[in-house]
GROMACS .gro file of N, CA, C and O in nm:
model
  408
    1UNK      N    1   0.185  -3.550   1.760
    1UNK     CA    2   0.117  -3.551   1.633
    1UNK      C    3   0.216  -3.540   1.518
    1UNK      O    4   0.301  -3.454   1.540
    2UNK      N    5   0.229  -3.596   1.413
    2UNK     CA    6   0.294  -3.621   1.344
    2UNK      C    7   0.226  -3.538   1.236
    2UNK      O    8   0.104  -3.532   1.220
    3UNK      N    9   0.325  -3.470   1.158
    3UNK     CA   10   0.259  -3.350   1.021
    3UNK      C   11   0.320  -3.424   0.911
    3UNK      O   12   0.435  -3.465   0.918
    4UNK      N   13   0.233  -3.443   0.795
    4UNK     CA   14   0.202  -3.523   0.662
    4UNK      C   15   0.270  -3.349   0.601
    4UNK      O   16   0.258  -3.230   0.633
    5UNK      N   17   0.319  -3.405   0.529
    5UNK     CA   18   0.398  -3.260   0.410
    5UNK      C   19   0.349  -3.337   0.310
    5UNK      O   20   0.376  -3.456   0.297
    6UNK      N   21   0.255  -3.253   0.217
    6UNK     CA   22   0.194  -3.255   0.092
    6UNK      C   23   0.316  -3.216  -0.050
    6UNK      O   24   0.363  -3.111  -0.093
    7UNK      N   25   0.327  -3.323  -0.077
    7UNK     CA   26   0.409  -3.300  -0.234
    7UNK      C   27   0.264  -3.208  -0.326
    7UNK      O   28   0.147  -3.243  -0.310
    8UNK      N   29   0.308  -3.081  -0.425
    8UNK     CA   30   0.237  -3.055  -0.501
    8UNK      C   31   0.212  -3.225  -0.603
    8UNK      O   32   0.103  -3.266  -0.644
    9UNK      N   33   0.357  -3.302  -0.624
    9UNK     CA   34   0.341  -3.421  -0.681
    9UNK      C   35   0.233  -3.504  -0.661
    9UNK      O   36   0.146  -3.516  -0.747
   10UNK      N   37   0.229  -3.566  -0.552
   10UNK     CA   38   0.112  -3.643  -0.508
   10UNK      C   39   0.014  -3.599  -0.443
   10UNK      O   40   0.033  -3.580  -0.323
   11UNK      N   41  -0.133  -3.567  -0.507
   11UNK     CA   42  -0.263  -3.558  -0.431
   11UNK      C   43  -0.317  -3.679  -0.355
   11UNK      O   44  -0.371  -3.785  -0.385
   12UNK      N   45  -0.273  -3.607  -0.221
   12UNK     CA   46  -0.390  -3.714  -0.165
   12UNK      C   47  -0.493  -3.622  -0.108
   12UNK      O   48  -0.527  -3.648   0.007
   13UNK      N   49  -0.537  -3.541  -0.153
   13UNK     CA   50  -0.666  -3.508  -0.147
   13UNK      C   51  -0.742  -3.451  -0.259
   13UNK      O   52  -0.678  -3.403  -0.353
   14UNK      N   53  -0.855  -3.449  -0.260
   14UNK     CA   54  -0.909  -3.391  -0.403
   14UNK      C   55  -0.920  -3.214  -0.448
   14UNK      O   56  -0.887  -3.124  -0.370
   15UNK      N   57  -0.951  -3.201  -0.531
   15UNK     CA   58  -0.986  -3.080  -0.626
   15UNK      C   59  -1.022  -2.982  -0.556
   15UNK      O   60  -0.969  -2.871  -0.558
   16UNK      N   61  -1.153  -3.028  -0.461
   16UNK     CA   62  -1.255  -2.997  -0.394
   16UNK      C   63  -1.217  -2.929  -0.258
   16UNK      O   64  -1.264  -2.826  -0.209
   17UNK      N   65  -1.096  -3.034  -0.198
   17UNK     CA   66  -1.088  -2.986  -0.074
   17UNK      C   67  -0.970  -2.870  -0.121
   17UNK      O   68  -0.995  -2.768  -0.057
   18UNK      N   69  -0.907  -2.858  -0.168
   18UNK     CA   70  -0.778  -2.795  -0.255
   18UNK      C   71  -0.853  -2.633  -0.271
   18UNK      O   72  -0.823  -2.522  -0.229
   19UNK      N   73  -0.988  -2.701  -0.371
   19UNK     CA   74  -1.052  -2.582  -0.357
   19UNK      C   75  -1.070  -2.463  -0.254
   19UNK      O   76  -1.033  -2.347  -0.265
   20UNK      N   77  -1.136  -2.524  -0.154
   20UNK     CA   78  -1.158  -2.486  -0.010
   20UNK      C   79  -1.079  -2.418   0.091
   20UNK      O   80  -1.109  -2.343   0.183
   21UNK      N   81  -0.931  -2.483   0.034
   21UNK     CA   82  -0.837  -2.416   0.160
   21UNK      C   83  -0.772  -2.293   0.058
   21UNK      O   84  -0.720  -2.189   0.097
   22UNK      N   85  -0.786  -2.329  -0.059
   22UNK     CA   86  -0.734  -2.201  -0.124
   22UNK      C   87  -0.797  -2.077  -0.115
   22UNK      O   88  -0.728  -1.977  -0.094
   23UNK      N   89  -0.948  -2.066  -0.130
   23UNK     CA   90  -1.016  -2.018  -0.078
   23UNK      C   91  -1.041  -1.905   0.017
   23UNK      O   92  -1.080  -1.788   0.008
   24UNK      N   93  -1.008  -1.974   0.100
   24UNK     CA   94  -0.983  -1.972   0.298
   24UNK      C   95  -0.871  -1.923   0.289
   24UNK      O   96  -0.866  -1.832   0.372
   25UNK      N   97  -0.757  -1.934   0.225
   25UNK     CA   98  -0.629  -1.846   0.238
   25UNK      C   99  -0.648  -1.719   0.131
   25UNK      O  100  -0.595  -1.617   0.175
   26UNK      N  101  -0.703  -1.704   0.016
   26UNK     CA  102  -0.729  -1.608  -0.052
   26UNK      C  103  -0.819  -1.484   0.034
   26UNK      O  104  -0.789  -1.364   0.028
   27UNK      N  105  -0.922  -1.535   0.107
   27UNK     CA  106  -1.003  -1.442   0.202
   27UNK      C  107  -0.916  -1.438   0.277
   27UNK      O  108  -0.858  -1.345   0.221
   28UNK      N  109  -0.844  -1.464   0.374
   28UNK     CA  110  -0.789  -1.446   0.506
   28UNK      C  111  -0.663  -1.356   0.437
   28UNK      O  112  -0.594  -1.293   0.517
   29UNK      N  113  -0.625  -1.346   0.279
   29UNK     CA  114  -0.470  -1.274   0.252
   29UNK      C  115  -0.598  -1.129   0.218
   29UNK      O  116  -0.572  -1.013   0.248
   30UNK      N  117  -0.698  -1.163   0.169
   30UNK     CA  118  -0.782  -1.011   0.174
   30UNK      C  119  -0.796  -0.956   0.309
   30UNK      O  120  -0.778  -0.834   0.309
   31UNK      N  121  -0.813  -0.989   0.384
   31UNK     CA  122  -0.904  -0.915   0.504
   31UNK      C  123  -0.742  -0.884   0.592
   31UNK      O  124  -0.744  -0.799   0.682
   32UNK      N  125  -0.603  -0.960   0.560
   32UNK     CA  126  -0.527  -0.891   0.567
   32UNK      C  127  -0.437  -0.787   0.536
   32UNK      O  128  -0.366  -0.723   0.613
   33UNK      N  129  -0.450  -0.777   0.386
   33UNK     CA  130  -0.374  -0.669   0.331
   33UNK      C  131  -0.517  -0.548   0.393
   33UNK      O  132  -0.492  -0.447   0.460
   34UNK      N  133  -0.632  -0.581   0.360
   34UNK     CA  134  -0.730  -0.466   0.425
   34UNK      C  135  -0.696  -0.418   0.565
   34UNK      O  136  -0.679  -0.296   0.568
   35UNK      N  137  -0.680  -0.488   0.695
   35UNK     CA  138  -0.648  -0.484   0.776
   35UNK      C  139  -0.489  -0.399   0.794
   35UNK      O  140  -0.485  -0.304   0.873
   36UNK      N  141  -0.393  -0.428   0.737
   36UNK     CA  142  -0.249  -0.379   0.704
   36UNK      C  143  -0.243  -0.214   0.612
   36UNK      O  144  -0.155  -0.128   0.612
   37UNK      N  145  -0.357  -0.220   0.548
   37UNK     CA  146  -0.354  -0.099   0.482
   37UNK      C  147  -0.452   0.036   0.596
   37UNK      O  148  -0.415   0.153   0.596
   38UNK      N  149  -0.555  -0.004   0.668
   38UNK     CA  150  -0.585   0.031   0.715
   38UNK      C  151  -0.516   0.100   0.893
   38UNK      O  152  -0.547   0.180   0.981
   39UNK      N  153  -0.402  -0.004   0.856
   39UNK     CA  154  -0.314   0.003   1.006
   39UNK      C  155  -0.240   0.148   0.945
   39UNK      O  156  -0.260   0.262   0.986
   40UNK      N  157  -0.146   0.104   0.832
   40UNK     CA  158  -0.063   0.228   0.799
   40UNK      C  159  -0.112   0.367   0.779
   40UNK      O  160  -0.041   0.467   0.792
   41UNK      N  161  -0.246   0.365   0.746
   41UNK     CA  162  -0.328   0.478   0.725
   41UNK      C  163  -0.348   0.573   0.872
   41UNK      O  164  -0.332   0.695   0.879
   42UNK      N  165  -0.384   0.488   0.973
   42UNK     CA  166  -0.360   0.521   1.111
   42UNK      C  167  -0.251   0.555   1.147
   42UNK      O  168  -0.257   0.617   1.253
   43UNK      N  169  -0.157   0.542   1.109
   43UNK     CA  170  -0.016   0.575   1.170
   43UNK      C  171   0.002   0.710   1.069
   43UNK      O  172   0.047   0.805   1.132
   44UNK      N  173  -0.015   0.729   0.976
   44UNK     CA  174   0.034   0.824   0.881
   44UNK      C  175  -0.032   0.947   0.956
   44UNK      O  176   0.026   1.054   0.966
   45UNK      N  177  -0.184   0.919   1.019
   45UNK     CA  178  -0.247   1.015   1.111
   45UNK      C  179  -0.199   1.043   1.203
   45UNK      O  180  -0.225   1.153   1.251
   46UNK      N  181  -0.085   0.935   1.286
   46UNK     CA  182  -0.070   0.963   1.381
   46UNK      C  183   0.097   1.013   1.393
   46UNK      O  184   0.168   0.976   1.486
   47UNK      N  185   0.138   1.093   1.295
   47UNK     CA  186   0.234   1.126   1.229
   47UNK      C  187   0.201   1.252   1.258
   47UNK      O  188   0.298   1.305   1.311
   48UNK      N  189   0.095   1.339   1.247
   48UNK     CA  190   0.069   1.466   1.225
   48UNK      C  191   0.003   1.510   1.377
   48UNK      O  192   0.026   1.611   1.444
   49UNK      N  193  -0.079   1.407   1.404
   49UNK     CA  194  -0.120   1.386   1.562
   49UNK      C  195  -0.002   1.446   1.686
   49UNK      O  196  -0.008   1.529   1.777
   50UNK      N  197   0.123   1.335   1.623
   50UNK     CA  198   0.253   1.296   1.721
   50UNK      C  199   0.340   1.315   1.655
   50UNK      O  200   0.397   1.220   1.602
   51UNK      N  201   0.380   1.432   1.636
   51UNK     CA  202   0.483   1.466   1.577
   51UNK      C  203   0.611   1.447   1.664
   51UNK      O  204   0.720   1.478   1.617
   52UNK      N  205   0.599   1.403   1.773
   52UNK     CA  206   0.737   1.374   1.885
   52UNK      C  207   0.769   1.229   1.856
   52UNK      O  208   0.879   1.181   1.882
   53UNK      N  209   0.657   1.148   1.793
   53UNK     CA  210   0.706   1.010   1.769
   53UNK      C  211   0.678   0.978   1.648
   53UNK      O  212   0.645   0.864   1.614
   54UNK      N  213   0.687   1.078   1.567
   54UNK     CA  214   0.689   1.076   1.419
   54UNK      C  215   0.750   0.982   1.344
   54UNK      O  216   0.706   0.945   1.236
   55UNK      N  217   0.883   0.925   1.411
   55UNK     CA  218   0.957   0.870   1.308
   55UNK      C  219   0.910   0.709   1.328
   55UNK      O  220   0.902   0.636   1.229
   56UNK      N  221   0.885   0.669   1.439
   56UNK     CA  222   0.818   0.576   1.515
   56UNK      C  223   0.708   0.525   1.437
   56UNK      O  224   0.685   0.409   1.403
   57UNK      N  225   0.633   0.644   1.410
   57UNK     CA  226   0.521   0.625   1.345
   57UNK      C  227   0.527   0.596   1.162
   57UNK      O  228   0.437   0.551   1.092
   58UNK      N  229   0.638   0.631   1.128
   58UNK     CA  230   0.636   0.657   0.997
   58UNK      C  231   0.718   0.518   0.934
   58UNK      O  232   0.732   0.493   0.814
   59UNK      N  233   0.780   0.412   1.080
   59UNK     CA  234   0.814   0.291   1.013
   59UNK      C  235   0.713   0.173   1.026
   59UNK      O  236   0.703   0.067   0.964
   60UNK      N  237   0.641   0.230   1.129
   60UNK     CA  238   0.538   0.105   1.142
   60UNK      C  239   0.414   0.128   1.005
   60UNK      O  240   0.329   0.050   0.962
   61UNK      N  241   0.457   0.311   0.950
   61UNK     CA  242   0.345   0.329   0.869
   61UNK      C  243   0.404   0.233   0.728
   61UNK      O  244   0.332   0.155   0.666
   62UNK      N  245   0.527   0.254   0.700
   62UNK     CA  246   0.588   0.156   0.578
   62UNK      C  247   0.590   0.024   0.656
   62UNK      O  248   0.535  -0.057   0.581
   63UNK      N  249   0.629  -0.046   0.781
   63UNK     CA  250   0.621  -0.197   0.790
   63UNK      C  251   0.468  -0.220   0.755
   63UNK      O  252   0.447  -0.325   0.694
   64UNK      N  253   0.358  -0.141   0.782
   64UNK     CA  254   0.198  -0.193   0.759
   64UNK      C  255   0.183  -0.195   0.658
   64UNK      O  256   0.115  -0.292   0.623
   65UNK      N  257   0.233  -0.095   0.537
   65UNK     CA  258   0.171  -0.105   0.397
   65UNK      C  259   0.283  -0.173   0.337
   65UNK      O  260   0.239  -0.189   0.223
   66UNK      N  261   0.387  -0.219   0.337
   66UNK     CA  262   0.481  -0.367   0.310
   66UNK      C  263   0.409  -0.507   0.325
   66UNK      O  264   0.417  -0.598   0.242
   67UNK      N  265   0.325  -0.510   0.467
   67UNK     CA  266   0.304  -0.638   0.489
   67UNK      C  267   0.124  -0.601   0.403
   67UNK      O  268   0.068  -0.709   0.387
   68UNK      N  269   0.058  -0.512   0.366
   68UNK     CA  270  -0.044  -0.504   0.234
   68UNK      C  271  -0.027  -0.563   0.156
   68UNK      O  272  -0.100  -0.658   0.127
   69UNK      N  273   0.076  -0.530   0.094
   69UNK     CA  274   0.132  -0.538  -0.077
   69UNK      C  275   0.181  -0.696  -0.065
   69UNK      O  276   0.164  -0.775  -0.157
   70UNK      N  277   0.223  -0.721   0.020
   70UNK     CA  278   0.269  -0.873   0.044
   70UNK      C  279   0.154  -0.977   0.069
   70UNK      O  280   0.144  -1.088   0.017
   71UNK      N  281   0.061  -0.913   0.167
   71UNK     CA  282  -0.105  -1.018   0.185
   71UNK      C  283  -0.181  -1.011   0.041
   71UNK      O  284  -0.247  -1.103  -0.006
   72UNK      N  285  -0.165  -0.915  -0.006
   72UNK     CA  286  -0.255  -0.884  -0.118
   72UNK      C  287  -0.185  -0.932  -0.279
   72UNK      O  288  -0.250  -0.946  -0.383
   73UNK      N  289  -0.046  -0.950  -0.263
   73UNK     CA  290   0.062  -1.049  -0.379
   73UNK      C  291  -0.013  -1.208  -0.306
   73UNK      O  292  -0.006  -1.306  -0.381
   74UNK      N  293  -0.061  -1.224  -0.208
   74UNK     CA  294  -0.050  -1.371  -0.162
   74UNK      C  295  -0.190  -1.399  -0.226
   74UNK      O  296  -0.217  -1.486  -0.309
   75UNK      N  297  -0.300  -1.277  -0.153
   75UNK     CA  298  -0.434  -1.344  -0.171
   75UNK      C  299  -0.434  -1.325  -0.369
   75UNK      O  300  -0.527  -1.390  -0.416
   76UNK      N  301  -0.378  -1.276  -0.441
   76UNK     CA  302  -0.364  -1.302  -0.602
   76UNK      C  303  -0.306  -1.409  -0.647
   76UNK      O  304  -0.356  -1.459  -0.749
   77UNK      N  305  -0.182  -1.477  -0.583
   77UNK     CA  306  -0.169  -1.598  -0.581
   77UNK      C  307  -0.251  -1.684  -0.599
   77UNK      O  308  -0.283  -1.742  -0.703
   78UNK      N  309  -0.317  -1.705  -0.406
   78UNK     CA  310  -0.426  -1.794  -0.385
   78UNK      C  311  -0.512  -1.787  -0.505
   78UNK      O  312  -0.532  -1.899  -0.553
   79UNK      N  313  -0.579  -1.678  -0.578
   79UNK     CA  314  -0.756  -1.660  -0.657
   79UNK      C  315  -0.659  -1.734  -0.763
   79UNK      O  316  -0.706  -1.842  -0.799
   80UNK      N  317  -0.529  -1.698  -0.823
   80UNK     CA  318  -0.498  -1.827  -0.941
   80UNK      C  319  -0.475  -1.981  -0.915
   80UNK      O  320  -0.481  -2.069  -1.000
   81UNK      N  321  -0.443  -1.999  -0.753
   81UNK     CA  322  -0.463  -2.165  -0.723
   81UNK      C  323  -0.613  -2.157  -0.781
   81UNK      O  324  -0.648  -2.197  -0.892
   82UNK      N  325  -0.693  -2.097  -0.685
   82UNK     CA  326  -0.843  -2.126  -0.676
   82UNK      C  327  -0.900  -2.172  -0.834
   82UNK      O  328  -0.963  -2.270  -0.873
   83UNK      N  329  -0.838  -2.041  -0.910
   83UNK     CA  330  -0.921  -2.102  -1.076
   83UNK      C  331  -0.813  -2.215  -1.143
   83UNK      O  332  -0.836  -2.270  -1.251
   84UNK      N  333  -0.736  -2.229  -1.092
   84UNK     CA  334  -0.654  -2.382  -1.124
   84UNK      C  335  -0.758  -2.541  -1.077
   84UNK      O  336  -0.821  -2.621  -1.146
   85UNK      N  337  -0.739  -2.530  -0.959
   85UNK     CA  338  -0.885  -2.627  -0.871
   85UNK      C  339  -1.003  -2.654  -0.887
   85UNK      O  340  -1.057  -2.757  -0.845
   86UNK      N  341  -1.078  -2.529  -0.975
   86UNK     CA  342  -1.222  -2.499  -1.029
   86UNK      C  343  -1.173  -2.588  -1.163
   86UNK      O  344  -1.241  -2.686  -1.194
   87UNK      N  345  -1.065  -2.556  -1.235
   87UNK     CA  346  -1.030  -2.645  -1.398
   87UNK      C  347  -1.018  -2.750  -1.385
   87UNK      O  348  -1.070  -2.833  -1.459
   88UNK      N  349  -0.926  -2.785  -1.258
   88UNK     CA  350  -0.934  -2.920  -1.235
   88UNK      C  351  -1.055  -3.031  -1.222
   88UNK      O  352  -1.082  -3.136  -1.278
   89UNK      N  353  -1.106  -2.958  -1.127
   89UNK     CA  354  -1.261  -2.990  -1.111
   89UNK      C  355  -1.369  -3.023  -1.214
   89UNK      O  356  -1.456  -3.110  -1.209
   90UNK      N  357  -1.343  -2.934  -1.307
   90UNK     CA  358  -1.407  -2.955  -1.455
   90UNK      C  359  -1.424  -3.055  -1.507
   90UNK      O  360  -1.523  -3.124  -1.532
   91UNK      N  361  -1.237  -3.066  -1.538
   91UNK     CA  362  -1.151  -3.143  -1.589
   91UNK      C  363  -1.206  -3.296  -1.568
   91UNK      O  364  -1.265  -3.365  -1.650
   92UNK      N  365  -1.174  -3.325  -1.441
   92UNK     CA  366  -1.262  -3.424  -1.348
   92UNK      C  367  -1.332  -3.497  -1.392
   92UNK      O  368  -1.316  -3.614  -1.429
   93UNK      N  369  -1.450  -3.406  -1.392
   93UNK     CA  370  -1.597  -3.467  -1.387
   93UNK      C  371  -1.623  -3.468  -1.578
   93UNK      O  372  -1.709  -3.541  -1.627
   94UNK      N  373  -1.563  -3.407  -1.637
   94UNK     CA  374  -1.571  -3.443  -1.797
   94UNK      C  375  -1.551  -3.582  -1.813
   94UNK      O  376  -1.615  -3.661  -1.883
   95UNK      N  377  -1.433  -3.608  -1.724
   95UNK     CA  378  -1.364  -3.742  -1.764
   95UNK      C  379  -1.413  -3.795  -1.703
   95UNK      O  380  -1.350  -3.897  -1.733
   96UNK      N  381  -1.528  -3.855  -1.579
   96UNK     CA  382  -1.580  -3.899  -1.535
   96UNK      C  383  -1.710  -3.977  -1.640
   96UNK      O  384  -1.731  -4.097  -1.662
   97UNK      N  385  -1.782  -3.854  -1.691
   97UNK     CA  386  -1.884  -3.860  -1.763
   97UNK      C  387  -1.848  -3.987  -1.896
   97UNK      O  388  -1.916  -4.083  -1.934
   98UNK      N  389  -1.716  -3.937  -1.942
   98UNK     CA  390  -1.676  -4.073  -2.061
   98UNK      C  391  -1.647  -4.197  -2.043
   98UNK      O  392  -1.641  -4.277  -2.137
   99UNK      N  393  -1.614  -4.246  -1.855
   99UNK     CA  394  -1.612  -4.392  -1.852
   99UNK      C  395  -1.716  -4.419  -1.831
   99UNK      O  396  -1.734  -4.517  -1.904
  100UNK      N  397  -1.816  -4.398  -1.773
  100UNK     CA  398  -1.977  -4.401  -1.721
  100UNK      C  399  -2.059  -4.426  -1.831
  100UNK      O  400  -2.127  -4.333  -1.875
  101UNK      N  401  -2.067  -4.584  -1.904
  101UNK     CA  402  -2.173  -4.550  -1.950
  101UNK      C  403  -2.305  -4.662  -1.903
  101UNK      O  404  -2.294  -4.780  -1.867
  102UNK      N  405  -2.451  -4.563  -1.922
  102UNK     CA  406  -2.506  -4.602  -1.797
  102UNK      C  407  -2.608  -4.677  -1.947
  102UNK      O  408  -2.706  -4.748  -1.926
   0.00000   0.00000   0.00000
């Protein structure tokens, strides 16, 4: 299978689908920084739990809330593609409306 690399330059797909996957990566960077924050929170417990593998515990508790702050910088990213795609979209169909005349 051969993989097509998308220039931001050239759309070959529309607004719409642009929309969609941004979307889909904005939820999936939420439910991971949630997921990642919720991991480190467990370990910070299990710090006081396991104090014999404390230290063990206390890097996976900073690698989990690192990779948060990093899903959750991504899914803020993504929501400004997303309202870029929604303008576009606008944009679009305004200019649609002015060659159209019926």
């Amino acid at each position: 299978m051969k993989h097509h690399h998308h220039h931001h330059g050239h759309h070959h797909h529309t607004p719409q689908q642009d929309l969609k996957h941004h979307k889909h990566l904005e939820h999936l960077a939420e439910a991971s920084a949630l997921a990642a924050t919720a991991y480190a929170l467990h370990e910070k417990h299990q710090i006081k739990k396991d104090p014999l593998h404390a230290h063990q515990h206390k890097i996976a508790e900073e690698v989990a809330a690192a990779i948060a702050v990093g899903a959750a910088g991504f899914a803020l990213h993504e929501h400004h593609l997303v309202k870029e795609d929604k303008h576009q979209i606008k944009m679009e169909r305004r200019h649609h409306h002015h060659h159209h005349h019926h």
